Structure formats: structure tokens, C-alpha cells
Amino acid sequence: MNQTQDRGSARRNGPVTRPLVNTVRRPSTVDLIAVELRNAIYGGTLMPGSSVREAEVASQLGVSRGPLRESAQRLVQEGLLVARPGAGLRVVTVGADHVEDLYQARLAIESAAVRQIAALDPEERRQHIASAEDLFAALASALEDGSDARRIGDADLDLHYGLVEATGNLRLMSFASTLIIQTRIAALSHADGYVVRTDILDVHRTLLRQLSDGDGQAASETLAGHFRQTVDRLLGRLDEPFSTVSGEADGSHFSFNRLP
């Protein structure tokens, strides 16, 4: 199995998608626990602000608290968990005061990715964006149905991560993975609940066309405009009409995988 396939098969038996797996050749127990924790946060099982019950999680994973704590500290460093003196760990919240910074960081990473892809020769570029086109088709299918907020949200974030993954740049992918999870946390932290836009197909179609044409500048500008609209919507200052659907980040069927 190649690396791309390995990352893409990260669902295991939980409601997780592509952005969440560390690229490791021989994952240690600490690595695997970190993946499980990220999955639980992204999937909505560990909601923003919720406590991480060490004993319960360690029991479900079949591990001792030592490696669990080591893994949790990684997520603290990534900005996904926060340690409270005398009160353990909890999932961070991403409030309105951090939304602008979050999307600026995503723009920096994703703009670098699309420019890198656009600069390739046509045949190599086509090969790199093939998987992103498949992810676009998944987004189109989710939007055509239009009723499942979680499915739309997953497909949208899958596509954005897929563009970074297409570069093969492991550092960009690592940064993007953390930012994608923080984006989900921001959506789950919003005062209006979990809400996604349903009118985003055209902007993503335009983005992929610009990439296919090798126009990195235009693709970067399209990303910037799309993110600007997203920030304005989340902060309640988007004046133009837009359509959304709301729902729950359904992590109810997720359980931690017992590690070998």
C-alpha cells in the first residue's frame, strides 16, 4: 500500500476522514493514540471544551496512562488540547476571536500548495490533481443531496486537505492536518451550532480549473476570496445571500480502537 492510500484509509471504524493520520512508517503506540485522539476531536466525540477522561480513554484503547499522556501532550503542542493545572486535559475551543487567524494560516498553507501544483509541467500536474478531482466529485455528491451537514463538511475539508496532500510535501501536510482539525473545532464551537454552506460547488470547480490550467496566482486568489467569505459568514458580517444547512457532528457511533 502506498502512502497516499494509507492516509486515505484512516477511517478505521470511526467517523473520520483524510486529514487526520500522521505520516509515519512504523507508528509507535504513542503515534497511534495521537491518531485516535485527533479522530475523536474531528469526529465530534470529544467536543470543544470537553474533558479527556484519561482512565476511560486508556481503558478503551487498552493502554496505560503513560503513553496516553505523552500522546495528549502532542495534541497540546498542536493546539488541539489544553492542559488545566489540577484539572486534566480538555479540548480547545476556537472562538470568534481566533477565526481570522485560523483562516489566514490555512490560506498561507493552501496557497503554497496550489502554487506548487500549478508550477508543475502539464502531465505531472494532471497526475497530482487527479485525486483532488475525485474529492471534488464527492463534494458535488454531498451538495446535490444538500441535507447532511456532516457529509458536506467532511467532503469540503477532505478536498482542501487533498490539495495539500497532492503536493507530497510532508511539512505542508502536517500543518494542514492540524489546521483542518482546528477548522472543525471552530465550526463546532460556533454559537449557531454546526452549520455549513451549500452553495460552494462553483468556487471549488473554479479552483480546480485554475489549477488544471496552471494558473497558481488565480487559484491562490480564489482561495483567498473563498476564505474571506467564510470568515465573514462565521463572524456574522457577510452581506450577500448564501445558503446553509445545519446539523450535528455525529460522533455517537465512534469508539476508540483498542490498540495491539
Short mmCIF file of N, CA and C in Angstrom, two decimals, residues 55-218:
data_model
loop_
_atom_site.label_atom_id
_atom_site.label_comp_id
_atom_site.label_asym_id
_atom_site.label_seq_id
_atom_site.Cartn_x
_atom_site.Cartn_y
_atom_site.Cartn_z
N ALA A 55 -8.67 7.80 32.36
CA ALA A 55 -8.89 6.39 32.72
C ALA A 55 -9.80 5.72 31.70
N GLU A 56 -10.85 6.41 31.30
CA GLU A 56 -11.81 5.84 30.36
C GLU A 56 -11.18 5.62 28.98
N VAL A 57 -10.47 6.64 28.49
CA VAL A 57 -9.85 6.54 27.17
C VAL A 57 -8.76 5.47 27.17
N ALA A 58 -7.93 5.45 28.21
CA ALA A 58 -6.87 4.44 28.30
C ALA A 58 -7.45 3.03 28.31
N SER A 59 -8.56 2.85 29.01
CA SER A 59 -9.20 1.54 29.08
C SER A 59 -9.72 1.12 27.71
N GLN A 60 -10.36 2.05 27.00
CA GLN A 60 -10.89 1.72 25.67
C GLN A 60 -9.78 1.38 24.69
N LEU A 61 -8.66 2.08 24.81
CA LEU A 61 -7.53 1.84 23.91
C LEU A 61 -6.70 0.62 24.31
N GLY A 62 -6.85 0.19 25.56
CA GLY A 62 -6.05 -0.92 26.04
C GLY A 62 -4.62 -0.54 26.30
N VAL A 63 -4.41 0.70 26.75
CA VAL A 63 -3.05 1.18 27.02
C VAL A 63 -2.99 1.74 28.44
N SER A 64 -1.78 1.97 28.91
CA SER A 64 -1.62 2.59 30.21
C SER A 64 -1.71 4.11 30.06
N ARG A 65 -1.78 4.79 31.18
CA ARG A 65 -1.92 6.24 31.12
C ARG A 65 -0.65 6.94 30.65
N GLY A 66 0.51 6.29 30.82
CA GLY A 66 1.77 6.93 30.42
C GLY A 66 1.80 7.32 28.95
N PRO A 67 1.64 6.36 28.02
CA PRO A 67 1.65 6.73 26.61
C PRO A 67 0.48 7.61 26.21
N LEU A 68 -0.67 7.44 26.90
CA LEU A 68 -1.80 8.32 26.61
C LEU A 68 -1.44 9.76 26.92
N ARG A 69 -0.81 9.99 28.06
CA ARG A 69 -0.42 11.35 28.43
C ARG A 69 0.62 11.91 27.47
N GLU A 70 1.54 11.06 27.02
CA GLU A 70 2.55 11.52 26.06
C GLU A 70 1.88 11.93 24.74
N SER A 71 0.92 11.13 24.30
CA SER A 71 0.19 11.46 23.08
C SER A 71 -0.61 12.75 23.26
N ALA A 72 -1.25 12.87 24.41
CA ALA A 72 -2.05 14.06 24.67
C ALA A 72 -1.19 15.32 24.65
N GLN A 73 0.04 15.21 25.13
CA GLN A 73 0.92 16.38 25.11
C GLN A 73 1.26 16.81 23.68
N ARG A 74 1.30 15.86 22.77
CA ARG A 74 1.49 16.23 21.36
C ARG A 74 0.34 17.11 20.89
N LEU A 75 -0.87 16.71 21.28
CA LEU A 75 -2.04 17.48 20.85
C LEU A 75 -2.11 18.82 21.55
N VAL A 76 -1.56 18.91 22.75
CA VAL A 76 -1.45 20.22 23.41
C VAL A 76 -0.54 21.11 22.57
N GLN A 77 0.58 20.57 22.13
CA GLN A 77 1.52 21.35 21.31
C GLN A 77 0.91 21.74 19.97
N GLU A 78 0.00 20.92 19.45
CA GLU A 78 -0.66 21.21 18.19
C GLU A 78 -1.81 22.20 18.34
N GLY A 79 -2.15 22.53 19.59
CA GLY A 79 -3.25 23.46 19.81
C GLY A 79 -4.62 22.81 19.75
N LEU A 80 -4.69 21.50 19.95
CA LEU A 80 -5.96 20.79 19.91
C LEU A 80 -6.48 20.47 21.31
N LEU A 81 -5.59 20.31 22.26
CA LEU A 81 -5.94 20.12 23.66
C LEU A 81 -5.28 21.21 24.49
N VAL A 82 -5.84 21.45 25.67
CA VAL A 82 -5.24 22.39 26.60
C VAL A 82 -5.17 21.73 27.97
N ALA A 83 -4.05 21.90 28.64
CA ALA A 83 -3.87 21.33 29.97
C ALA A 83 -4.31 22.34 31.02
N ARG A 84 -5.11 21.87 31.97
CA ARG A 84 -5.57 22.72 33.07
C ARG A 84 -4.92 22.24 34.36
N PRO A 85 -4.15 23.07 35.01
CA PRO A 85 -3.48 22.66 36.25
C PRO A 85 -4.48 22.09 37.26
N GLY A 86 -4.24 20.86 37.64
CA GLY A 86 -5.09 20.22 38.63
C GLY A 86 -6.42 19.74 38.10
N ALA A 87 -6.69 19.97 36.81
CA ALA A 87 -8.00 19.60 36.27
C ALA A 87 -7.89 18.78 34.98
N GLY A 88 -6.71 18.33 34.63
CA GLY A 88 -6.57 17.46 33.47
C GLY A 88 -6.59 18.20 32.15
N LEU A 89 -7.00 17.48 31.12
CA LEU A 89 -6.98 17.99 29.75
C LEU A 89 -8.39 18.21 29.23
N ARG A 90 -8.52 19.18 28.37
CA ARG A 90 -9.79 19.38 27.68
C ARG A 90 -9.51 19.78 26.24
N VAL A 91 -10.51 19.58 25.40
CA VAL A 91 -10.42 20.00 24.00
C VAL A 91 -10.53 21.52 23.94
N VAL A 92 -9.73 22.13 23.09
CA VAL A 92 -9.79 23.58 22.96
C VAL A 92 -11.11 24.00 22.33
N THR A 93 -11.45 25.25 22.48
CA THR A 93 -12.50 25.88 21.70
C THR A 93 -11.83 26.91 20.79
N VAL A 94 -12.42 27.13 19.64
CA VAL A 94 -11.92 28.14 18.71
C VAL A 94 -13.03 29.15 18.52
N GLY A 95 -12.94 30.24 19.25
CA GLY A 95 -13.98 31.25 19.23
C GLY A 95 -13.80 32.25 18.10
N ALA A 96 -14.73 33.21 18.07
CA ALA A 96 -14.73 34.21 17.00
C ALA A 96 -13.44 35.00 16.94
N ASP A 97 -12.79 35.19 18.09
CA ASP A 97 -11.57 36.00 18.12
C ASP A 97 -10.37 35.29 17.50
N HIS A 98 -10.52 33.99 17.18
CA HIS A 98 -9.42 33.25 16.56
C HIS A 98 -9.71 32.82 15.12
N VAL A 99 -10.92 33.07 14.65
CA VAL A 99 -11.30 32.61 13.32
C VAL A 99 -10.46 33.25 12.23
N GLU A 100 -10.24 34.55 12.34
CA GLU A 100 -9.46 35.26 11.32
C GLU A 100 -8.04 34.68 11.22
N ASP A 101 -7.39 34.48 12.36
CA ASP A 101 -6.04 33.93 12.36
C ASP A 101 -6.00 32.52 11.77
N LEU A 102 -7.01 31.73 12.10
CA LEU A 102 -7.07 30.36 11.61
C LEU A 102 -7.11 30.32 10.09
N TYR A 103 -7.96 31.14 9.50
CA TYR A 103 -8.09 31.11 8.04
C TYR A 103 -6.92 31.80 7.35
N GLN A 104 -6.27 32.73 8.00
CA GLN A 104 -5.04 33.29 7.44
C GLN A 104 -3.96 32.21 7.36
N ALA A 105 -3.88 31.40 8.40
CA ALA A 105 -2.89 30.31 8.40
C ALA A 105 -3.23 29.28 7.33
N ARG A 106 -4.50 28.93 7.21
CA ARG A 106 -4.89 27.99 6.17
C ARG A 106 -4.58 28.55 4.78
N LEU A 107 -4.82 29.84 4.59
CA LEU A 107 -4.54 30.44 3.29
C LEU A 107 -3.06 30.35 2.95
N ALA A 108 -2.21 30.60 3.94
CA ALA A 108 -0.77 30.52 3.70
C ALA A 108 -0.36 29.12 3.24
N ILE A 109 -0.87 28.10 3.92
CA ILE A 109 -0.51 26.72 3.58
C ILE A 109 -1.13 26.31 2.25
N GLU A 110 -2.41 26.56 2.08
CA GLU A 110 -3.09 26.08 0.87
C GLU A 110 -2.68 26.86 -0.37
N SER A 111 -2.37 28.14 -0.21
CA SER A 111 -1.86 28.92 -1.34
C SER A 111 -0.51 28.38 -1.79
N ALA A 112 0.34 28.06 -0.83
CA ALA A 112 1.63 27.46 -1.17
C ALA A 112 1.43 26.16 -1.93
N ALA A 113 0.44 25.38 -1.52
CA ALA A 113 0.18 24.10 -2.17
C ALA A 113 -0.29 24.28 -3.61
N VAL A 114 -1.26 25.17 -3.82
CA VAL A 114 -1.79 25.31 -5.18
C VAL A 114 -0.76 25.93 -6.12
N ARG A 115 0.06 26.82 -5.60
CA ARG A 115 1.12 27.39 -6.44
C ARG A 115 2.14 26.32 -6.82
N GLN A 116 2.45 25.46 -5.89
CA GLN A 116 3.40 24.38 -6.17
C GLN A 116 2.85 23.44 -7.24
N ILE A 117 1.58 23.08 -7.11
CA ILE A 117 0.97 22.19 -8.09
C ILE A 117 0.88 22.86 -9.46
N ALA A 118 0.48 24.13 -9.47
CA ALA A 118 0.31 24.85 -10.74
C ALA A 118 1.62 24.99 -11.50
N ALA A 119 2.74 24.99 -10.79
CA ALA A 119 4.04 25.19 -11.42
C ALA A 119 4.58 23.92 -12.09
N LEU A 120 3.92 22.79 -11.89
CA LEU A 120 4.37 21.55 -12.49
C LEU A 120 4.11 21.55 -13.99
N ASP A 121 4.81 20.68 -14.72
CA ASP A 121 4.51 20.56 -16.15
C ASP A 121 3.13 19.90 -16.29
N PRO A 122 2.44 20.11 -17.43
CA PRO A 122 1.03 19.71 -17.55
C PRO A 122 0.73 18.27 -17.18
N GLU A 123 1.54 17.32 -17.63
CA GLU A 123 1.26 15.92 -17.35
C GLU A 123 1.42 15.61 -15.86
N GLU A 124 2.49 16.11 -15.27
CA GLU A 124 2.70 15.89 -13.84
C GLU A 124 1.61 16.57 -13.03
N ARG A 125 1.23 17.76 -13.47
CA ARG A 125 0.16 18.49 -12.78
C ARG A 125 -1.15 17.69 -12.83
N ARG A 126 -1.45 17.13 -13.98
CA ARG A 126 -2.68 16.35 -14.12
C ARG A 126 -2.67 15.17 -13.15
N GLN A 127 -1.54 14.51 -13.04
CA GLN A 127 -1.44 13.37 -12.13
C GLN A 127 -1.63 13.81 -10.68
N HIS A 128 -1.09 14.96 -10.32
CA HIS A 128 -1.17 15.43 -8.94
C HIS A 128 -2.60 15.83 -8.54
N ILE A 129 -3.37 16.35 -9.49
CA ILE A 129 -4.71 16.83 -9.11
C ILE A 129 -5.79 15.78 -9.36
N ALA A 130 -5.42 14.60 -9.85
CA ALA A 130 -6.43 13.56 -10.13
C ALA A 130 -7.20 13.19 -8.87
N SER A 131 -6.50 13.01 -7.75
CA SER A 131 -7.19 12.64 -6.51
C SER A 131 -8.07 13.77 -6.02
N ALA A 132 -7.63 15.02 -6.23
CA ALA A 132 -8.45 16.17 -5.83
C ALA A 132 -9.74 16.23 -6.64
N GLU A 133 -9.67 15.82 -7.90
CA GLU A 133 -10.87 15.79 -8.72
C GLU A 133 -11.86 14.75 -8.21
N ASP A 134 -11.35 13.63 -7.72
CA ASP A 134 -12.23 12.63 -7.10
C ASP A 134 -12.89 13.20 -5.84
N LEU A 135 -12.13 13.95 -5.07
CA LEU A 135 -12.68 14.57 -3.86
C LEU A 135 -13.71 15.64 -4.21
N PHE A 136 -13.48 16.34 -5.31
CA PHE A 136 -14.47 17.31 -5.78
C PHE A 136 -15.78 16.60 -6.14
N ALA A 137 -15.68 15.45 -6.78
CA ALA A 137 -16.88 14.68 -7.11
C ALA A 137 -17.64 14.28 -5.85
N ALA A 138 -16.92 13.93 -4.80
CA ALA A 138 -17.56 13.57 -3.53
C ALA A 138 -18.26 14.78 -2.93
N LEU A 139 -17.64 15.96 -3.04
CA LEU A 139 -18.28 17.19 -2.55
C LEU A 139 -19.53 17.49 -3.36
N ALA A 140 -19.44 17.33 -4.68
CA ALA A 140 -20.60 17.58 -5.54
C ALA A 140 -21.76 16.67 -5.17
N SER A 141 -21.46 15.41 -4.88
CA SER A 141 -22.50 14.46 -4.50
C SER A 141 -23.14 14.85 -3.17
N ALA A 142 -22.32 15.26 -2.21
CA ALA A 142 -22.85 15.68 -0.90
C ALA A 142 -23.72 16.92 -1.04
N LEU A 143 -23.30 17.85 -1.88
CA LEU A 143 -24.06 19.09 -2.06
C LEU A 143 -25.34 18.85 -2.85
N GLU A 144 -25.31 17.89 -3.76
CA GLU A 144 -26.52 17.57 -4.52
C GLU A 144 -27.62 17.08 -3.59
N ASP A 145 -27.24 16.24 -2.63
CA ASP A 145 -28.20 15.80 -1.62
C ASP A 145 -28.61 16.99 -0.74
N GLY A 146 -27.62 17.72 -0.26
CA GLY A 146 -27.85 19.00 0.39
C GLY A 146 -28.44 18.98 1.79
N SER A 147 -28.67 17.79 2.36
CA SER A 147 -29.34 17.73 3.65
C SER A 147 -28.45 17.28 4.80
N ASP A 148 -27.28 16.76 4.49
CA ASP A 148 -26.41 16.18 5.51
C ASP A 148 -25.23 17.11 5.76
N ALA A 149 -25.33 17.92 6.80
CA ALA A 149 -24.29 18.92 7.08
C ALA A 149 -22.95 18.25 7.33
N ARG A 150 -22.95 17.14 8.04
CA ARG A 150 -21.69 16.47 8.35
C ARG A 150 -21.02 15.96 7.08
N ARG A 151 -21.81 15.37 6.19
CA ARG A 151 -21.24 14.85 4.94
C ARG A 151 -20.66 15.98 4.10
N ILE A 152 -21.36 17.09 4.02
CA ILE A 152 -20.87 18.24 3.25
C ILE A 152 -19.59 18.78 3.88
N GLY A 153 -19.62 18.94 5.20
CA GLY A 153 -18.46 19.48 5.89
C GLY A 153 -17.23 18.60 5.73
N ASP A 154 -17.43 17.29 5.83
CA ASP A 154 -16.32 16.36 5.64
C ASP A 154 -15.77 16.45 4.22
N ALA A 155 -16.66 16.47 3.24
CA ALA A 155 -16.23 16.50 1.84
C ALA A 155 -15.48 17.78 1.52
N ASP A 156 -15.94 18.88 2.08
CA ASP A 156 -15.27 20.17 1.86
C ASP A 156 -13.85 20.14 2.43
N LEU A 157 -13.72 19.72 3.67
CA LEU A 157 -12.40 19.68 4.29
C LEU A 157 -11.50 18.62 3.65
N ASP A 158 -12.10 17.51 3.23
CA ASP A 158 -11.33 16.49 2.51
C ASP A 158 -10.68 17.08 1.27
N LEU A 159 -11.45 17.87 0.52
CA LEU A 159 -10.93 18.45 -0.72
C LEU A 159 -9.80 19.42 -0.43
N HIS A 160 -9.98 20.27 0.56
CA HIS A 160 -8.93 21.24 0.87
C HIS A 160 -7.65 20.54 1.34
N TYR A 161 -7.81 19.51 2.17
CA TYR A 161 -6.62 18.77 2.57
C TYR A 161 -6.02 18.02 1.38
N GLY A 162 -6.89 17.50 0.52
CA GLY A 162 -6.41 16.76 -0.64
C GLY A 162 -5.53 17.59 -1.55
N LEU A 163 -5.81 18.89 -1.65
CA LEU A 163 -4.97 19.76 -2.46
C LEU A 163 -3.57 19.86 -1.88
N VAL A 164 -3.49 19.93 -0.56
CA VAL A 164 -2.18 19.98 0.09
C VAL A 164 -1.49 18.62 -0.04
N GLU A 165 -2.24 17.56 0.17
CA GLU A 165 -1.69 16.21 0.07
C GLU A 165 -1.12 15.96 -1.33
N ALA A 166 -1.73 16.56 -2.34
CA ALA A 166 -1.29 16.35 -3.72
C ALA A 166 0.13 16.85 -3.96
N THR A 167 0.60 17.75 -3.11
CA THR A 167 1.97 18.25 -3.28
C THR A 167 3.00 17.21 -2.86
N GLY A 168 2.62 16.30 -1.98
CA GLY A 168 3.57 15.35 -1.43
C GLY A 168 4.51 15.95 -0.41
N ASN A 169 4.28 17.20 -0.04
CA ASN A 169 5.14 17.91 0.92
C ASN A 169 4.67 17.57 2.33
N LEU A 170 5.44 16.77 3.04
CA LEU A 170 5.00 16.27 4.34
C LEU A 170 4.86 17.38 5.38
N ARG A 171 5.67 18.40 5.29
CA ARG A 171 5.56 19.51 6.25
C ARG A 171 4.26 20.29 6.01
N LEU A 172 3.97 20.59 4.75
CA LEU A 172 2.71 21.27 4.45
C LEU A 172 1.53 20.42 4.90
N MET A 173 1.62 19.12 4.68
CA MET A 173 0.54 18.22 5.06
C MET A 173 0.35 18.20 6.57
N SER A 174 1.44 18.21 7.32
CA SER A 174 1.35 18.21 8.78
C SER A 174 0.67 19.48 9.29
N PHE A 175 1.10 20.62 8.76
CA PHE A 175 0.46 21.89 9.15
C PHE A 175 -1.02 21.88 8.77
N ALA A 176 -1.30 21.44 7.54
CA ALA A 176 -2.68 21.44 7.06
C ALA A 176 -3.57 20.54 7.90
N SER A 177 -3.05 19.39 8.31
CA SER A 177 -3.83 18.46 9.12
C SER A 177 -4.31 19.12 10.40
N THR A 178 -3.39 19.77 11.11
CA THR A 178 -3.75 20.45 12.36
C THR A 178 -4.75 21.57 12.11
N LEU A 179 -4.54 22.35 11.06
CA LEU A 179 -5.43 23.47 10.76
C LEU A 179 -6.82 22.99 10.35
N ILE A 180 -6.89 21.86 9.65
CA ILE A 180 -8.19 21.31 9.26
C ILE A 180 -8.96 20.87 10.51
N ILE A 181 -8.28 20.23 11.44
CA ILE A 181 -8.96 19.83 12.68
C ILE A 181 -9.41 21.06 13.46
N GLN A 182 -8.57 22.09 13.52
CA GLN A 182 -8.96 23.32 14.20
C GLN A 182 -10.14 23.99 13.50
N THR A 183 -10.23 23.85 12.18
CA THR A 183 -11.38 24.37 11.45
C THR A 183 -12.65 23.67 11.89
N ARG A 184 -12.58 22.35 12.04
CA ARG A 184 -13.74 21.61 12.53
C ARG A 184 -14.09 22.04 13.95
N ILE A 185 -13.09 22.23 14.80
CA ILE A 185 -13.35 22.69 16.16
C ILE A 185 -14.05 24.05 16.14
N ALA A 186 -13.60 24.94 15.26
CA ALA A 186 -14.23 26.26 15.14
C ALA A 186 -15.69 26.13 14.74
N ALA A 187 -15.98 25.23 13.80
CA ALA A 187 -17.36 25.03 13.36
C ALA A 187 -18.22 24.49 14.50
N LEU A 188 -17.67 23.58 15.29
CA LEU A 188 -18.41 23.01 16.40
C LEU A 188 -18.53 23.98 17.58
N SER A 189 -17.64 24.97 17.62
CA SER A 189 -17.65 25.95 18.71
C SER A 189 -18.61 27.11 18.44
N HIS A 190 -19.12 27.20 17.21
CA HIS A 190 -19.90 28.38 16.81
C HIS A 190 -21.21 28.45 17.59
N ALA A 191 -21.60 29.67 17.92
CA ALA A 191 -22.81 29.89 18.72
C ALA A 191 -24.07 29.37 18.04
N ASP A 192 -24.08 29.35 16.71
CA ASP A 192 -25.26 28.88 15.97
C ASP A 192 -25.26 27.37 15.75
N GLY A 193 -24.28 26.68 16.29
CA GLY A 193 -24.18 25.24 16.09
C GLY A 193 -23.40 24.91 14.83
N TYR A 194 -23.46 23.64 14.45
CA TYR A 194 -22.69 23.17 13.30
C TYR A 194 -23.45 23.51 12.02
N VAL A 195 -22.93 24.46 11.26
CA VAL A 195 -23.58 24.96 10.05
C VAL A 195 -22.57 24.97 8.92
N VAL A 196 -22.97 24.49 7.75
CA VAL A 196 -22.10 24.52 6.58
C VAL A 196 -22.84 25.16 5.42
N ARG A 197 -22.07 25.76 4.51
CA ARG A 197 -22.67 26.35 3.31
C ARG A 197 -22.96 25.26 2.29
N THR A 198 -24.03 25.47 1.53
CA THR A 198 -24.41 24.52 0.49
C THR A 198 -24.24 25.10 -0.91
N ASP A 199 -23.66 26.29 -1.01
CA ASP A 199 -23.51 26.96 -2.31
C ASP A 199 -22.03 27.15 -2.66
N ILE A 200 -21.22 26.16 -2.37
CA ILE A 200 -19.77 26.30 -2.51
C ILE A 200 -19.20 25.48 -3.67
N LEU A 201 -20.06 24.86 -4.46
CA LEU A 201 -19.55 24.00 -5.52
C LEU A 201 -18.81 24.79 -6.60
N ASP A 202 -19.38 25.92 -7.01
CA ASP A 202 -18.80 26.68 -8.11
C ASP A 202 -17.39 27.18 -7.78
N VAL A 203 -17.19 27.65 -6.56
CA VAL A 203 -15.87 28.18 -6.21
C VAL A 203 -14.81 27.08 -6.22
N HIS A 204 -15.19 25.88 -5.82
CA HIS A 204 -14.24 24.78 -5.85
C HIS A 204 -14.01 24.28 -7.28
N ARG A 205 -15.06 24.33 -8.10
CA ARG A 205 -14.88 23.98 -9.52
C ARG A 205 -13.92 24.96 -10.19
N THR A 206 -14.09 26.24 -9.88
CA THR A 206 -13.20 27.27 -10.43
C THR A 206 -11.77 27.03 -9.98
N LEU A 207 -11.60 26.71 -8.72
CA LEU A 207 -10.27 26.47 -8.16
C LEU A 207 -9.56 25.33 -8.90
N LEU A 208 -10.26 24.23 -9.12
CA LEU A 208 -9.65 23.10 -9.80
C LEU A 208 -9.37 23.40 -11.27
N ARG A 209 -10.23 24.18 -11.90
CA ARG A 209 -9.98 24.56 -13.30
C ARG A 209 -8.72 25.42 -13.40
N GLN A 210 -8.57 26.36 -12.47
CA GLN A 210 -7.38 27.21 -12.47
C GLN A 210 -6.12 26.39 -12.23
N LEU A 211 -6.22 25.40 -11.34
CA LEU A 211 -5.08 24.52 -11.12
C LEU A 211 -4.75 23.73 -12.38
N SER A 212 -5.78 23.19 -13.02
CA SER A 212 -5.57 22.43 -14.24
C SER A 212 -4.91 23.27 -15.32
N ASP A 213 -5.25 24.56 -15.35
CA ASP A 213 -4.67 25.49 -16.33
C ASP A 213 -3.26 25.95 -15.94
N GLY A 214 -2.83 25.60 -14.73
CA GLY A 214 -1.50 26.01 -14.28
C GLY A 214 -1.43 27.45 -13.81
N ASP A 215 -2.57 28.01 -13.44
CA ASP A 215 -2.61 29.42 -13.01
C ASP A 215 -2.62 29.48 -11.48
N GLY A 216 -1.45 29.40 -10.89
CA GLY A 216 -1.33 29.40 -9.44
C GLY A 216 -1.78 30.70 -8.80
N GLN A 217 -1.53 31.82 -9.47
CA GLN A 217 -1.93 33.11 -8.93
C GLN A 217 -3.45 33.20 -8.82
N ALA A 218 -4.14 32.80 -9.89
CA ALA A 218 -5.60 32.85 -9.86
C ALA A 218 -6.16 31.89 -8.82
#
